[in-house]
Tab-separated table of C-alpha atoms and ligand atoms in Angstrom:
chain	number	residue	atom	x	y	z
A	1	MET	CA	47.376	66.056	120.996
A	2	ALA	CA	46.184	67.625	117.735
A	3	GLU	CA	45.358	65.122	114.994
A	4	ARG	CA	47.924	65.138	112.176
A	5	MET	CA	46.653	66.400	108.838
A	6	ARG	CA	46.422	63.735	106.107
A	7	ARG	CA	48.952	64.699	103.419
A	8	PHE	CA	48.488	63.887	99.750
A	9	GLY	CA	51.120	63.469	97.038
A	10	VAL	CA	50.279	64.670	93.543
A	11	GLY	CA	52.857	63.602	90.967
A	12	TYR	CA	52.891	65.736	87.852
A	13	ALA	CA	54.147	64.839	84.387
A	14	LEU	CA	54.076	67.868	82.111
A	15	ALA	CA	55.989	69.156	79.103
A	16	PRO	CA	58.629	71.764	80.071
A	17	LYS	CA	56.539	74.705	78.769
A	18	LYS	CA	53.467	73.571	80.682
A	19	GLN	CA	55.488	72.938	83.797
A	20	ALA	CA	57.002	76.418	83.641
A	21	SER	CA	53.629	78.115	83.363
A	22	PHE	CA	51.572	75.913	85.682
A	23	ILE	CA	53.908	74.809	88.477
A	24	GLN	CA	54.533	78.209	90.036
A	25	VAL	CA	55.909	78.671	93.567
A	26	SER	CA	52.641	80.330	94.581
A	27	LEU	CA	50.684	77.192	93.599
A	28	VAL	CA	53.164	74.792	95.193
A	29	ASN	CA	53.079	76.736	98.483
A	30	LEU	CA	49.329	77.115	98.648
A	31	ALA	CA	48.821	73.421	97.944
A	32	LYS	CA	51.404	72.545	100.612
A	33	GLU	CA	49.490	74.576	103.224
A	34	ARG	CA	46.427	72.465	102.443
A	35	GLY	CA	48.351	69.195	102.816
A	36	ILE	CA	49.006	68.599	99.106
A	37	ASP	CA	52.565	68.047	97.903
A	38	LEU	CA	53.117	68.628	94.195
A	39	VAL	CA	55.979	66.353	93.153
A	40	LYS	CA	57.666	66.322	89.771
A	41	ILE	CA	57.674	62.898	88.127
A	42	ASP	CA	61.167	62.063	86.912
A	43	MET	CA	60.780	61.158	83.265
A	44	ASP	CA	64.227	59.549	83.238
A	45	LYS	CA	63.013	56.873	85.654
A	46	PRO	CA	60.161	54.398	85.259
A	47	LEU	CA	56.929	55.823	86.692
A	48	ILE	CA	56.244	52.519	88.460
A	49	GLU	CA	59.275	53.112	90.707
A	50	GLN	CA	58.053	56.528	91.852
A	51	GLY	CA	55.642	57.628	94.541
A	52	PRO	CA	53.302	56.055	95.386
A	53	PHE	CA	51.236	59.116	94.569
A	54	ASP	CA	47.631	59.709	95.516
A	55	CYS	CA	47.138	61.384	92.167
A	56	VAL	CA	48.972	61.604	88.861
A	57	LEU	CA	48.379	64.857	87.003
A	58	HIS	CA	49.543	64.634	83.428
A	59	LYS	CA	49.607	66.109	79.943
A	60	LEU	CA	52.044	64.145	77.828
A	61	TYR	CA	51.762	62.358	74.526
A	62	GLY	CA	53.132	59.065	73.239
A	63	ASP	CA	52.639	55.334	73.673
A	64	ASP	CA	55.384	54.893	76.229
A	65	TRP	CA	53.737	57.314	78.634
A	66	LYS	CA	50.340	55.669	78.128
A	67	ARG	CA	51.822	52.253	78.860
A	68	GLN	CA	53.529	53.499	82.012
A	69	LEU	CA	50.362	55.126	83.274
A	70	LYS	CA	48.289	51.991	82.729
A	71	GLU	CA	50.917	49.920	84.508
A	72	TYR	CA	50.902	52.391	87.410
A	73	ALA	CA	47.138	52.284	87.780
A	74	LEU	CA	47.246	48.498	87.933
A	75	LYS	CA	49.908	48.506	90.617
A	76	TYR	CA	48.226	51.296	92.616
A	77	PRO	CA	44.463	50.963	92.128
A	78	ARG	CA	43.819	53.822	94.577
A	79	VAL	CA	45.673	56.340	92.445
A	80	LEU	CA	43.571	59.034	90.860
A	81	ILE	CA	44.654	59.662	87.277
A	82	ILE	CA	43.779	63.155	86.099
A	83	ASP	CA	42.646	62.853	83.460
A	84	SER	CA	42.026	59.342	82.137
A	85	LEU	CA	43.784	58.412	78.902
A	86	GLU	CA	40.551	57.375	77.180
A	87	ALA	CA	38.843	60.649	78.032
A	88	ILE	CA	41.765	62.750	76.800
A	89	GLU	CA	42.056	60.693	73.599
A	90	ARG	CA	38.648	61.897	72.436
A	91	LEU	CA	40.000	65.443	72.250
A	92	HIS	CA	42.849	64.413	69.969
A	93	ASN	CA	40.549	64.238	66.977
A	94	ARG	CA	38.615	67.366	65.999
A	95	ILE	CA	35.564	65.347	64.925
A	96	SER	CA	35.137	63.232	68.073
A	97	MET	CA	36.036	66.331	70.103
A	98	LEU	CA	32.994	68.285	68.922
A	99	GLN	CA	30.749	65.236	68.608
A	100	VAL	CA	30.291	65.283	72.401
A	101	ALA	CA	28.906	68.809	72.196
A	102	THR	CA	26.169	67.683	69.798
A	103	GLU	CA	25.026	65.089	72.317
A	104	LEU	CA	24.244	67.657	75.026
A	105	GLU	CA	20.749	68.773	75.827
A	106	ILE	CA	21.024	72.338	77.031
A	107	LYS	CA	17.799	73.736	78.384
A	108	CYS	CA	17.904	77.508	78.156
A	109	GLU	CA	14.987	79.600	76.906
A	110	THR	CA	16.972	82.616	75.782
A	111	THR	CA	20.142	81.062	74.424
A	112	SER	CA	20.853	78.204	72.047
A	113	PHE	CA	23.912	76.150	71.414
A	114	GLY	CA	25.562	73.919	68.796
A	115	ILE	CA	28.674	73.344	66.682
A	116	PRO	CA	29.560	74.698	63.221
A	117	LYS	CA	28.842	72.561	60.155
A	118	GLN	CA	31.878	70.470	59.347
A	119	THR	CA	33.163	67.577	57.299
A	120	VAL	CA	36.342	65.532	57.353
A	121	VAL	CA	38.584	65.248	54.286
A	122	TYR	CA	41.155	62.472	53.867
A	123	ASP	CA	41.822	62.894	50.160
A	124	ALA	CA	42.698	66.334	48.717
A	125	LYS	CA	41.550	65.243	45.234
A	126	ILE	CA	37.870	65.099	46.178
A	127	VAL	CA	37.707	68.714	47.365
A	128	SER	CA	36.104	71.209	45.003
A	129	ALA	CA	33.583	74.040	45.273
A	130	SER	CA	30.769	71.627	44.379
A	131	TYR	CA	31.992	69.138	46.985
A	132	LEU	CA	31.736	71.877	49.610
A	133	GLU	CA	28.227	72.643	48.459
A	134	SER	CA	27.238	68.978	48.650
A	135	GLU	CA	28.470	68.970	52.263
A	136	GLY	CA	26.329	72.019	53.053
A	137	LEU	CA	29.359	74.323	53.301
A	138	LYS	CA	30.143	77.612	51.556
A	139	PHE	CA	33.094	79.998	51.523
A	140	PRO	CA	34.772	81.020	53.700
A	141	VAL	CA	35.693	77.752	55.405
A	142	ILE	CA	38.335	76.953	58.000
A	143	ALA	CA	40.608	73.978	57.419
A	144	LYS	CA	41.850	72.484	60.691
A	145	PRO	CA	44.220	69.537	61.062
A	146	LEU	CA	42.090	66.523	62.036
A	147	VAL	CA	44.550	65.538	64.729
A	148	ALA	CA	44.857	67.848	67.725
A	149	ASP	CA	47.878	66.361	69.465
A	150	GLY	CA	49.492	69.495	70.892
A	151	SER	CA	52.061	69.755	68.093
A	152	ALA	CA	52.633	73.108	66.371
A	153	LYS	CA	51.320	71.485	63.177
A	154	SER	CA	48.000	70.618	64.833
A	155	HIS	CA	47.339	74.327	65.451
A	156	LYS	CA	48.070	75.419	61.850
A	157	MET	CA	44.805	76.552	60.290
A	158	LEU	CA	43.796	77.887	56.889
A	159	LEU	CA	40.932	80.265	56.318
A	160	VAL	CA	39.923	79.541	52.734
A	161	PHE	CA	38.076	82.294	50.857
A	162	ASN	CA	37.564	80.722	47.436
A	163	LYS	CA	38.166	77.659	45.269
A	164	ASP	CA	41.820	78.582	44.560
A	165	GLY	CA	42.529	78.298	48.281
A	166	LEU	CA	41.313	74.682	48.259
A	167	SER	CA	44.508	73.607	46.507
A	168	LYS	CA	46.465	74.439	49.671
A	169	LEU	CA	44.711	71.861	51.841
A	170	LYS	CA	46.799	69.131	53.442
A	171	PRO	CA	44.535	66.248	54.551
A	172	PRO	CA	43.571	64.763	56.862
A	173	ILE	CA	41.687	67.912	57.722
A	174	VAL	CA	38.363	69.090	59.010
A	175	LEU	CA	36.611	71.665	56.838
A	176	GLN	CA	34.437	73.817	59.041
A	177	GLU	CA	32.122	76.695	58.194
A	178	PHE	CA	33.599	80.036	59.232
A	179	VAL	CA	30.989	81.799	61.340
A	180	ASN	CA	31.144	85.580	61.765
A	181	HIS	CA	31.299	86.311	65.482
A	182	GLY	CA	32.490	89.906	65.950
A	183	ALA	CA	36.171	88.938	66.428
A	184	VAL	CA	35.649	87.919	70.046
A	185	ILE	CA	35.996	84.413	71.404
A	186	PHE	CA	34.906	83.189	74.827
A	187	LYS	CA	37.285	80.779	76.490
A	188	VAL	CA	35.528	78.805	79.168
A	189	TYR	CA	37.892	77.180	81.659
A	190	VAL	CA	36.603	74.180	83.585
A	191	VAL	CA	38.299	72.746	86.677
A	192	GLY	CA	35.993	70.103	88.099
A	193	ASP	CA	32.886	72.027	89.142
A	194	TYR	CA	34.549	75.412	88.712
A	195	VAL	CA	33.795	77.423	85.555
A	196	LYS	CA	35.458	80.677	84.461
A	197	CYS	CA	34.862	82.504	81.184
A	198	VAL	CA	37.297	85.025	79.683
A	199	LYS	CA	37.178	87.026	76.455
A	200	ARG	CA	39.946	86.842	73.881
A	201	LYS	CA	40.545	88.237	70.440
A	202	SER	CA	39.588	86.141	67.453
A	203	LEU	CA	39.537	86.385	63.665
A	204	PRO	CA	37.655	89.376	62.216
A	205	ASP	CA	34.335	88.908	60.430
A	206	VAL	CA	34.444	88.247	56.696
A	207	MET	CA	31.868	90.019	54.506
A	208	GLU	CA	30.464	88.015	51.616
A	209	GLU	CA	30.907	90.909	49.194
A	210	ASN	CA	34.642	90.945	49.969
A	211	LEU	CA	35.246	87.280	49.224
A	212	GLY	CA	36.278	87.922	45.601
A	213	LYS	CA	38.618	90.771	46.594
A	214	LEU	CA	40.582	88.807	49.177
A	215	GLU	CA	43.577	86.503	48.738
A	216	SER	CA	42.496	82.906	48.230
A	217	TYR	CA	43.426	81.881	51.771
A	218	LEU	CA	44.904	83.078	55.065
A	219	SER	CA	47.143	80.908	57.182
A	220	PHE	CA	47.158	81.397	60.970
A	221	SER	CA	47.936	79.684	64.246
A	222	GLN	CA	46.739	80.119	67.859
A	223	VAL	CA	45.215	83.497	67.178
A	224	SER	CA	43.658	83.749	70.655
A	225	ASN	CA	46.955	83.112	72.437
A	226	LEU	CA	48.628	86.468	73.022
A	227	ASN	CA	51.382	87.176	75.489
A	228	THR	CA	50.440	88.561	78.897
A	229	CYS	CA	51.742	92.019	78.109
A	230	GLU	CA	49.387	92.407	75.166
A	231	LYS	CA	46.473	90.975	77.126
A	232	ASN	CA	46.910	93.407	79.971
A	233	ASP	CA	47.177	96.348	77.651
A	234	ASP	CA	44.075	98.556	77.783
A	235	LYS	CA	44.590	99.550	74.168
A	236	TYR	CA	44.340	95.943	73.086
A	237	TYR	CA	40.966	95.510	74.757
A	238	LYS	CA	39.637	98.731	73.167
A	239	LEU	CA	40.993	97.888	69.749
A	240	MET	CA	39.407	94.464	69.743
A	241	ASN	CA	36.080	95.690	71.195
A	242	LEU	CA	36.567	93.149	73.932
A	243	ASP	CA	35.166	95.586	76.481
A	244	ASP	CA	31.883	95.843	74.583
A	245	ALA	CA	31.359	92.142	74.131
A	246	GLU	CA	28.875	90.788	76.615
A	247	LEU	CA	29.745	87.499	78.269
A	248	PRO	CA	27.294	84.635	77.703
A	249	PRO	CA	25.053	84.019	80.771
A	250	LEU	CA	27.019	82.155	83.450
A	251	SER	CA	24.167	79.696	84.132
A	252	PHE	CA	24.235	78.742	80.439
A	253	LEU	CA	28.012	78.241	80.474
A	254	LYS	CA	27.780	76.167	83.633
A	255	GLU	CA	25.194	73.946	82.054
A	256	ILE	CA	27.368	73.355	78.995
A	257	ALA	CA	30.408	72.724	81.213
A	258	ARG	CA	28.478	70.229	83.313
A	259	GLY	CA	27.171	68.481	80.194
A	260	LEU	CA	30.654	68.294	78.703
A	261	ARG	CA	32.098	66.946	81.941
A	262	ARG	CA	29.530	64.192	82.044
A	263	ALA	CA	29.951	63.320	78.391
A	264	THR	CA	33.749	63.450	78.314
A	265	LYS	CA	34.462	62.314	81.905
A	266	LEU	CA	37.162	64.977	82.032
A	267	TYR	CA	38.000	67.199	84.981
A	268	LEU	CA	40.396	69.620	83.299
A	269	PHE	CA	39.599	71.307	80.005
A	270	ASN	CA	38.483	74.512	78.372
A	271	PHE	CA	36.148	75.080	75.461
A	272	ASP	CA	36.066	77.914	72.929
A	273	LEU	CA	32.707	79.469	72.242
A	274	ILE	CA	31.731	82.000	69.583
A	275	ARG	CA	28.481	83.952	69.257
A	276	ASP	CA	26.931	83.397	65.842
A	277	ASN	CA	26.274	86.836	64.330
A	278	ARG	CA	23.643	85.496	61.962
A	279	VAL	CA	21.289	84.352	64.714
A	280	GLY	CA	20.284	86.129	67.930
A	281	ASN	CA	21.635	84.349	70.962
A	282	LYS	CA	23.255	81.319	69.413
A	283	TYR	CA	26.640	80.094	70.587
A	284	LEU	CA	28.865	77.525	68.886
A	285	VAL	CA	31.570	75.386	70.463
A	286	ILE	CA	34.543	75.356	68.099
A	287	ASP	CA	37.307	73.763	70.155
A	288	ILE	CA	37.878	71.782	73.369
A	289	ASN	CA	41.352	71.590	74.903
A	290	TYR	CA	42.649	69.269	77.592
A	291	PHE	CA	44.507	70.912	80.526
A	292	PRO	CA	44.726	74.399	78.972
A	293	GLY	CA	46.660	77.418	80.241
A	294	TYR	CA	45.110	77.655	83.705
A	295	ALA	CA	47.829	79.965	84.985
A	296	LYS	CA	46.191	82.670	82.863
A	297	MET	CA	43.068	82.467	85.056
A	298	PRO	CA	42.855	84.974	87.888
A	299	ASN	CA	43.498	83.248	91.219
A	300	TYR	CA	44.378	79.974	89.534
A	301	GLU	CA	46.349	78.818	92.571
A	302	SER	CA	43.345	78.663	94.867
A	303	VAL	CA	41.051	77.269	92.161
A	304	MET	CA	43.479	74.415	91.501
A	305	THR	CA	44.235	73.789	95.180
A	306	ASP	CA	40.529	73.618	96.067
A	307	PHE	CA	40.038	71.210	93.202
A	308	PHE	CA	42.907	68.891	94.258
A	309	TRP	CA	41.705	68.950	97.863
A	310	ASP	CA	38.198	68.068	96.828
A	311	VAL	CA	38.967	65.167	94.509
A	312	LEU	CA	41.670	63.712	96.749
A	313	ASN	CA	39.435	63.698	99.793
A	314	LYS	CA	36.504	62.241	97.870
A	315	ASN	CA	38.781	59.540	96.480
A	316	ASP	CA	40.025	58.708	99.974
A	317	LYS	CA	36.536	58.620	101.431
A	318	GLY	CA	35.294	56.424	98.597
A	319	PHE	CA	38.021	53.855	99.153
A	320	GLU	CA	37.506	53.872	102.919
A	321	ASN	CA	33.854	53.097	102.324
A	322	LEU	CA	34.728	50.363	99.878
A	323	GLN	CA	37.049	48.761	102.411
A	324	LYS	CA	34.388	48.898	105.107
A	325	GLY	CA	32.159	47.093	102.639
A	326	SER	CA	29.403	49.471	103.592
A	327	CYS	CA	28.643	50.948	100.231
A	328	GLU	CA	27.214	48.322	97.996
A	329	LYS	CA	24.765	50.859	96.604
A	330	GLU	CA	27.514	53.343	95.937
A	331	VAL	CA	29.525	50.734	94.068
A	332	ARG	CA	26.479	50.022	91.944
A	333	LEU	CA	26.360	53.697	91.007
A	334	LEU	CA	30.032	53.872	90.228
A	335	VAL	CA	30.211	50.859	88.004
A	336	GLY	CA	27.302	52.290	86.065
A	337	ASN	CA	27.787	55.259	83.776
A	338	LYS	CA	27.980	58.051	86.354
A	339	GLY	CA	30.218	61.017	85.645
A	340	TYR	CA	32.767	62.393	88.083
A	341	GLY	CA	31.687	64.221	91.197
A	342	GLU	CA	28.028	64.235	90.316
A	343	ASP	CA	26.911	63.140	93.745
A	344	GLU	CA	28.290	64.431	96.981
A	345	GLY	CA	30.497	61.784	98.523
A	346	THR	CA	30.815	59.451	95.539
A	347	LEU	CA	34.210	58.328	94.463
A	348	PRO	CA	35.790	59.985	91.447
A	349	VAL	CA	37.134	56.862	89.810
A	350	SER	CA	39.273	57.028	86.720
A	351	PRO	CA	38.056	54.780	83.884
A	352	LEU	CA	41.078	52.562	84.426
A	353	LYS	CA	39.838	51.849	87.898
A	354	ARG	CA	36.270	51.664	86.719
A	355	GLU	CA	37.191	48.902	84.263
A	356	GLU	CA	38.929	47.059	87.024
A	357	LYS	CA	35.854	47.317	89.241
A	358	GLU	CA	33.567	46.152	86.475
A	359	ASN	CA	35.661	43.047	86.209
A	360	THR	CA	35.912	42.305	89.867
A	361	ILE	CA	32.898	43.521	91.832
A	362	GLN	CA	29.825	41.346	91.904
A	363	VAL	CA	26.721	43.155	93.066
B	401	LIG	N1	34.148	77.832	62.884
B	401	LIG	C1	34.804	78.954	63.150
B	401	LIG	N2	34.272	80.154	62.806
B	401	LIG	C2	34.944	81.294	63.063
B	401	LIG	N3	36.169	81.342	63.634
B	401	LIG	C3	36.737	80.187	63.997
B	401	LIG	C4	36.082	78.926	63.773
B	401	LIG	N4	36.889	77.959	64.207
B	401	LIG	C5	37.988	78.548	64.671
B	401	LIG	N5	37.908	79.889	64.555
B	401	LIG	C6	38.970	80.840	64.928
B	401	LIG	O1	40.203	80.165	64.774
B	401	LIG	C7	40.874	80.045	66.040
B	401	LIG	C8	41.586	78.719	66.114
B	401	LIG	O2	40.677	77.654	66.022
B	401	LIG	P1	40.680	76.490	67.107
B	401	LIG	O3	40.327	77.065	68.420
B	401	LIG	O4	39.831	75.401	66.599
B	401	LIG	O5	42.217	76.078	67.044
B	401	LIG	P2	43.249	75.547	68.130
B	401	LIG	O6	44.579	75.613	67.509
B	401	LIG	O7	42.786	74.228	68.605
B	401	LIG	O8	43.154	76.629	69.305
B	401	LIG	P3	43.686	76.538	70.821
B	401	LIG	O9	44.913	77.332	70.894
B	401	LIG	O10	42.538	77.158	71.587
B	401	LIG	O11	43.854	75.086	71.098
B	401	LIG	C9	39.789	80.252	67.082
B	401	LIG	O12	40.325	80.734	68.275
B	401	LIG	C10	38.898	81.282	66.387
B	401	LIG	O13	39.509	82.553	66.454
B	402	LIG	O1	50.699	74.640	77.306
B	402	LIG	P1	50.054	73.695	76.333
B	402	LIG	O2	51.038	73.084	75.420
B	402	LIG	O3	49.201	72.708	77.039
B	402	LIG	O4	49.154	74.599	75.373
B	402	LIG	C1	47.726	74.747	75.473
B	402	LIG	C2	47.429	76.202	75.633
B	402	LIG	O5	47.862	76.530	76.933
B	402	LIG	P2	49.084	77.503	77.265
B	402	LIG	O6	48.503	78.854	77.367
B	402	LIG	O7	49.587	76.989	78.582
B	402	LIG	O8	50.075	77.393	76.165
B	402	LIG	C3	45.949	76.499	75.542
B	402	LIG	O9	45.770	77.890	75.591
B	402	LIG	P3	44.414	78.530	76.186
B	402	LIG	O10	43.267	77.827	75.530
B	402	LIG	O11	44.435	78.334	77.673
B	402	LIG	O12	44.557	79.939	75.801
B	402	LIG	C4	45.403	75.983	74.214
B	402	LIG	O13	46.049	76.620	73.151
B	402	LIG	C5	45.656	74.490	74.113
B	402	LIG	O14	45.183	74.052	72.910
B	402	LIG	C6	47.148	74.196	74.201
B	402	LIG	O15	47.315	72.791	74.284
B	402	LIG	P4	47.618	71.881	73.032
B	402	LIG	O16	46.359	71.902	72.204
B	402	LIG	O17	48.777	72.519	72.304
B	402	LIG	O18	47.919	70.552	73.633
B	403	LIG	MG1	40.924	77.127	70.335
B	404	LIG	MG1	42.583	73.595	70.535
């Protein structure tokens, strides 16, 4: 008799908009064929009473959800939480978000990498043109809400052209140098080991000689997020010169993605990259987003299904080994500071589980 395929249950907890875009029939069916059942978590019932799931996939905010997730991980130590609360938290602050990028060592002879100059402002009264100068910044600057918590407010940005615009700032904010980049942004989607880069429209360059002629500021929000109709329109690509813009080398992007995965311990994120017009091949990371709009990626169904299959099977194998007690060495590796999926066959443990192991396993 043929052996029955091991089935996995992935519970998902997503905001309605995310659910509508991500949980498409095509994804649900493809995952099902591979033995993965995507199950909606009922937010009207306690999480602890649901499942048990092999994996909880989530993008929700708030203390109640965090508490429920922690409780769930304690009750079901085998559950894979994607992604861990601690790892996601780092992306909720635009300073700690980019800090990880400064810690990476990217070895590439032809291309360099960094983040824009930035400073955090908690008190509007201290901001003046001379303050900017003392922080190594000059006009134009972008003011971004410090907190990036998925709210509409957290996406509201100001491009400030001169000192009059500074009066519009609403701290706490991050003031970041605006870097001319030819109005094209590269969005790099990461799903575990998978990396996909797409081009999107961005803000146009600002010429220094025009600074005095412009309004004092420009307010904008989610400029790179256009609807599908506009994106698929040939005219849009021509107008924005998107066709002409050369993608950064894939090996370079993969190295950054790998570095960010290790540093953040995240599986699901994208990062926004711009090419600094002032320097040859220099790219700057300006934003990192948890669980972005994957449905906009070509073939997202198979990318996501492969990813679920991979992590679920590795998780299973890891726990089997643990139970057999045959992997003392592997446990040593896991309780150390290893990132997810770095070694074939190691267990992708969420930090919740890692903490638990640190407390319990004596090696
Ligand atoms: N330092 C910068 N220099 C030039 N342009 C920038 C800079 N930072 C941001 N931008 C522009 O502003 C846009 C919004 O900035 P950012 O990506 O930080 O905001 P966000 O609201 O978090 O975006 P997302 O929708 O990707 O989450 C970018 O897509 C880019 O067009
Ligand atoms: O759907 P969500 O609410 O998660 O919105 C995310 C959005 O995805 P969507 O395209 O599905 O709207 C992402 O767009 P792309 O980078 O992929 O273009 C990006 O704007 C994230 O920053 C948003 O997350 P937030 O920062 O608001 O938490
Ligand atoms: Mg962005
Ligand atoms: Mg963002």
